[in-house]
Amino acid sequence: MEKFPAEEYALAFFKELGYVRKFCPTCKTHFWTLNHEQETCGEARAEGCAVYTFIGNPPTKRSYSLREMREAFLSFFERHGHMRIKPYPVVARWRDDIYLTHASIIDFQPYVTEGIAPPPANPLVIAQPCIRLVDITNTGPTFGKYVTIFEMGGHHAFNYPDKEVYWKDQTVRYHHLFATKELGIKPEAITYKEEVWSGGGNAGPCLECIVGGLEVATLVFMQYKVINDKFVKLPIRTVDTGYGIERFAWLSQGAPSAFHTIYGELLDKIFKMAGITKINQDLLAKVANVSGLVSLDKTAGLFEIRKKIAAMINVEADVLDKFLFPIENAFAIADHTKCLSFILSEGVVPSNIQEGYLARLLFRRIYRLLRMLDISDKLYDIFDLQIRYWSKDYPHLHEMRDEIMEILSVEEEKFNETIKRGGSLVRRIAEELKSKGISKIPVETLTELYDSHGLPPEIVKETAETEGLAVEIPENFYALIAERHMQTPKPTEEVEHEKWLENEVVGLPEIEELYYKDQYMREFEAAVVQVFKDKHIVLDRTCFYPEGGGQPADKGFLMFDGEKAEVVDVQKVGKVIVHKISGGKAPKKGSVVKGVINWDRRYALMKAHTATHIVNAAARRVLGQHVWQFGTQKGIESSRLDISHYRRLTREEVKKIELLANEAVLRNIPVEISWMPRAEAENRYGFRLYQGGAVPGKEIRVVKIGDWEVEACAGTHVQNTGEIGFIKIIHSERIQDGVERLVYSVGVQALKAVQKNEELLWRVSEILNAPLEKLDKTAEKFVKELKEANAERRRLIKEIAKLESAGVSAEAEIEVVREISGVKLVLRDFKENIDVDRMVQTANELIKRDDAMVAIFYGADEKTARIMVMAGKKAVNKGVNAGEIVKEASKIIGGGGGGKPNFAQGGGINTKKLQKAIEKAEEILKEQLMHK
């Protein structure tokens, strides 16, 4: 990363107040201070530049709670000409590159910072809840310097070429005024440290503000875009500040940890639950003073840090480790449960993908920490405390309480199931590793087990060590996992077009989109702007809708000079729309064409698109506010909507969704469409707008269905819900963990779906010879009789098996018995009666009497040959592996098979080679016994 020259930081403010620029020999950075004798930057960090001096000795004129500090910050900047802005959500659905809001500037990137849209105010001030899961490992051990959820106070100014608001010098003056006049911190206690900041694709010089060893604010002067690690000047220079509201409050209280300041009585209750009742406050304060030195991503491990700290405060490392273990875990539980409460309150469903993955990571870490303190039964109590505590400032937490608790219950259930299944998986992996001479589970395997199977490394360690394998868990394991998934690009519904067109359309004028001016327009005239490869036509205007947002492209015809070319595809490429034609000649550049769209198709898609919005809103009303659109595809005969939900939809829930959706249709609600400035739309309708994901542009197109639903949407819609006629949900399924799919038809297609189901019912009625009104009872009767018949069949097969097994003899015409290396082999040809149940039952009866026996049963009808091998426990111990026998023997009959060492089955279509396959099976058995 590039460095900035010294003059970028040499401000008039520093000169006026007598600050001097010095170099820190420890962390190798420059800093500004009023203390000419100061040797280091004064920040308590891993490099050891300083320790905290504010613990028990706050430098402010009074103590502030978190709420009081937030209000002091916001009010101060309001008095200095800034407009207070409501905080944005912690789930960044307006962004297409990140999942969670990790800084206040995220709210305004990239649209405001790159000049695409104006800011909601200029200058503005905001207290933004932020989540940084990359700090998850450091949360407890750093005593609150690092947390996963925090409030960032941001005062932002956006400086345009023709309008300067304020820049570096005034930004530092504001900070100094807030710290000294508002909070009462002495000027000489404040150090300003030079740094380079980069994030969200932007960069600039910055100053870190340090008081008492604690970095309390970062003042960033964003003026570059980062392209290939190079800084490119932006037309807009942004003041991007980050005041740590929790850190300032901690500083003002001088408490042993930031957790004491943030959580107060709530932390005391967690301590009490965990049995942490008698804390050596003197020792805690000593550790707190040096806790700023802890950073697990830059050091070998926590215990090594413990030893260093123990030496500094003259305590045995083991004693210190035992003292801190429960306290730091309680700190982390307080932080993580608050963080997950905020994430779940915004509709995130824990899953294996996207933000759902991060929610699951948090839950499983919380559950592990609770187990370590032996208080996993307090999970719901702690979340309830968090919701009550924070609802005063963030009321949506209380509104979502019941849904949060339900999601936690489902997630706990899933996690316990994962742990149960995980034991056998880890044992199998351990067996494989040991067979290769590996005595330690690699980190890559731990990561794979967590990513693919949800098994935390601590659970893996418990099982692996009983199998004789060592496991070393990296201290920053969860931080590495979180960082990797936070950087995963979001999936989008972006349409793929022919890439070569991108270069061809550069410089062409923006097209007039007639389908937005009149969605009911069926025909139009337009001039041909360009023709590519006699197939791709660019017009100056069109009412052909290009594929996008889950809505297929329009089809139809272009007519010109007596010719008629079929339009088979329409794509938006940059600012133009390209029509792909098939058959006939292409129109010439500059000529005039008449476009005619396939209206029946378009109208069906318009109804399907509006129906999608209706069904989505109905699902949210039935299932809860956690429901968000995950994906959608509109069609002529049927459409689909994927929604976030934490369990399988019940038949009753699907019926309720369908009923509500049709009630909305029958209400004949007007569908209003308008273009609105981004900030105005967000302020009026909230971030529910972004059901379909991030929407680019200065203005967004808002589709509002009365009081039913409102979304940002680029698709075509009907004028009122009554035009849809009827919605029928024809299918639902779980497509992945946390995502449910609803498939539905609208209008005439919905009626056809109903008629199809009716036809099936009539057919079943005829087959069962029962009237429709008695069909359910008749079906129940048939199923009951079938179950009884199957049970009787199984009983008879077992009886036959007993008789057959009792009659084993070497003289049997279809049976051979011989001994091989202490194992009795029974070969039996079942001829064409290849009933697998009978084979299995007979083999079971044989092995019950002699577990040193191997049964190889086989048979063939006209089409299929089957082989089944079963081995008793003693036979398996002698080296018999039924799975390997069947696998190789089945190849000879042109098929496949396999299984476990004690049981396997296979088959093939080459019935004539069955005898050779059995000879091969016996040969493999002999080899297995010889090698053993």
Tab-separated table of N, CA, C and O in Angstrom, residues 193-228:
chain	number	residue	atom	x	y	z
A	193	LYS	N	-1.949	10.045	15.579
A	193	LYS	CA	-0.997	9.140	14.923
A	193	LYS	C	-1.295	9.022	13.429
A	193	LYS	O	-2.454	8.833	13.021
A	194	GLU	N	-0.284	9.150	12.613
A	194	GLU	CA	-0.445	9.102	11.152
A	194	GLU	C	-0.610	7.663	10.664
A	194	GLU	O	0.139	6.774	11.062
A	195	GLU	N	-1.596	7.461	9.808
A	195	GLU	CA	-1.809	6.135	9.208
A	195	GLU	C	-2.324	6.287	7.785
A	195	GLU	O	-2.693	7.397	7.364
A	196	VAL	N	-2.373	5.171	7.053
A	196	VAL	CA	-3.004	5.102	5.735
A	196	VAL	C	-4.236	4.218	5.879
A	196	VAL	O	-4.163	3.122	6.434
A	197	TRP	N	-5.381	4.700	5.424
A	197	TRP	CA	-6.615	3.930	5.545
A	197	TRP	C	-7.081	3.472	4.165
A	197	TRP	O	-6.984	4.202	3.185
A	198	SER	N	-7.595	2.234	4.116
A	198	SER	CA	-8.172	1.716	2.872
A	198	SER	C	-9.313	0.778	3.216
A	198	SER	O	-9.192	-0.063	4.117
A	199	GLY	N	-10.438	0.918	2.505
A	199	GLY	CA	-11.586	0.054	2.763
A	199	GLY	C	-12.731	0.368	1.831
A	199	GLY	O	-12.929	1.518	1.453
A	200	GLY	N	-13.474	-0.649	1.440
A	200	GLY	CA	-14.639	-0.454	0.570
A	200	GLY	C	-14.274	0.077	-0.798
A	200	GLY	O	-15.100	0.674	-1.481
A	201	GLY	N	-12.998	-0.134	-1.203
A	201	GLY	CA	-12.555	0.331	-2.517
A	201	GLY	C	-12.053	1.758	-2.525
A	201	GLY	O	-11.659	2.275	-3.568
A	202	ASN	N	-12.063	2.419	-1.359
A	202	ASN	CA	-11.579	3.799	-1.254
A	202	ASN	C	-10.407	3.879	-0.288
A	202	ASN	O	-10.153	2.955	0.478
A	203	ALA	N	-9.666	5.003	-0.336
A	203	ALA	CA	-8.496	5.152	0.534
A	203	ALA	C	-8.179	6.627	0.752
A	203	ALA	O	-8.698	7.513	0.064
A	204	GLY	N	-7.286	6.846	1.731
A	204	GLY	CA	-6.841	8.199	2.014
A	204	GLY	C	-5.980	8.230	3.268
A	204	GLY	O	-5.927	7.253	4.019
A	205	PRO	N	-5.316	9.341	3.525
A	205	PRO	CA	-4.563	9.467	4.777
A	205	PRO	C	-5.522	9.543	5.957
A	205	PRO	O	-6.677	9.946	5.804
A	206	CYS	N	-5.050	9.140	7.119
A	206	CYS	CA	-5.916	9.228	8.294
A	206	CYS	C	-5.086	9.500	9.545
A	206	CYS	O	-3.869	9.304	9.555
A	207	LEU	N	-5.776	9.974	10.567
A	207	LEU	CA	-5.171	10.225	11.866
A	207	LEU	C	-5.921	9.423	12.914
A	207	LEU	O	-7.150	9.483	12.988
A	208	GLU	N	-5.167	8.640	13.695
A	208	GLU	CA	-5.762	7.904	14.800
A	208	GLU	C	-5.604	8.732	16.065
A	208	GLU	O	-4.519	9.246	16.342
A	209	CYS	N	-6.691	8.857	16.820
A	209	CYS	CA	-6.696	9.696	18.014
A	209	CYS	C	-6.549	8.805	19.249
A	209	CYS	O	-7.389	7.931	19.485
A	210	ILE	N	-5.496	9.036	20.032
A	210	ILE	CA	-5.166	8.167	21.155
A	210	ILE	C	-5.213	8.947	22.458
A	210	ILE	O	-4.617	10.025	22.570
A	211	VAL	N	-5.916	8.372	23.441
A	211	VAL	CA	-6.001	8.960	24.779
A	211	VAL	C	-5.798	7.842	25.799
A	211	VAL	O	-6.492	6.823	25.738
A	212	GLY	N	-4.864	8.012	26.698
A	212	GLY	CA	-4.632	7.017	27.746
A	212	GLY	C	-4.245	5.658	27.226
A	212	GLY	O	-4.491	4.643	27.875
A	213	GLY	N	-3.642	5.597	26.035
A	213	GLY	CA	-3.245	4.338	25.413
A	213	GLY	C	-4.297	3.733	24.516
A	213	GLY	O	-4.034	2.778	23.787
A	214	LEU	N	-5.516	4.286	24.535
A	214	LEU	CA	-6.639	3.726	23.777
A	214	LEU	C	-6.927	4.563	22.541
A	214	LEU	O	-7.092	5.784	22.632
A	215	GLU	N	-6.988	3.911	21.390
A	215	GLU	CA	-7.406	4.608	20.163
A	215	GLU	C	-8.916	4.817	20.247
A	215	GLU	O	-9.685	3.858	20.259
A	216	VAL	N	-9.349	6.058	20.323
A	216	VAL	CA	-10.770	6.359	20.509
A	216	VAL	C	-11.464	6.813	19.229
A	216	VAL	O	-12.697	6.800	19.147
A	217	ALA	N	-10.694	7.246	18.240
A	217	ALA	CA	-11.309	7.713	16.990
A	217	ALA	C	-10.304	7.620	15.855
A	217	ALA	O	-9.089	7.657	16.068
A	218	THR	N	-10.834	7.486	14.649
A	218	THR	CA	-10.011	7.507	13.437
A	218	THR	C	-10.607	8.546	12.493
A	218	THR	O	-11.810	8.504	12.211
A	219	LEU	N	-9.761	9.451	12.031
A	219	LEU	CA	-10.209	10.527	11.138
A	219	LEU	C	-9.630	10.254	9.755
A	219	LEU	O	-8.435	10.412	9.528
A	220	VAL	N	-10.491	9.816	8.849
A	220	VAL	CA	-10.046	9.418	7.507
A	220	VAL	C	-10.403	10.504	6.503
A	220	VAL	O	-11.516	11.040	6.531
A	221	PHE	N	-9.472	10.775	5.602
A	221	PHE	CA	-9.692	11.777	4.559
A	221	PHE	C	-9.694	11.043	3.214
A	221	PHE	O	-8.680	10.910	2.541
A	222	MET	N	-10.886	10.556	2.879
A	222	MET	CA	-11.048	9.684	1.722
A	222	MET	C	-11.040	10.514	0.441
A	222	MET	O	-11.914	11.340	0.217
A	223	GLN	N	-10.031	10.266	-0.371
A	223	GLN	CA	-9.924	11.043	-1.606
A	223	GLN	C	-9.434	10.214	-2.794
A	223	GLN	O	-9.180	10.754	-3.869
A	224	TYR	N	-9.305	8.900	-2.594
A	224	TYR	CA	-8.808	8.031	-3.665
A	224	TYR	C	-9.694	6.808	-3.846
A	224	TYR	O	-10.340	6.353	-2.901
A	225	LYS	N	-9.681	6.295	-5.064
A	225	LYS	CA	-10.260	4.989	-5.353
A	225	LYS	C	-9.091	4.039	-5.557
A	225	LYS	O	-8.105	4.395	-6.200
A	226	VAL	N	-9.182	2.821	-4.975
A	226	VAL	CA	-8.081	1.867	-5.098
A	226	VAL	C	-8.329	0.973	-6.308
A	226	VAL	O	-9.320	0.255	-6.368
A	227	ILE	N	-7.427	1.060	-7.285
A	227	ILE	CA	-7.504	0.234	-8.485
A	227	ILE	C	-6.159	-0.460	-8.664
A	227	ILE	O	-5.131	0.199	-8.863
A	228	ASN	N	-6.178	-1.804	-8.543
A	228	ASN	CA	-4.937	-2.590	-8.628
A	228	ASN	C	-3.860	-2.079	-7.672
A	228	ASN	O	-2.701	-1.895	-8.042
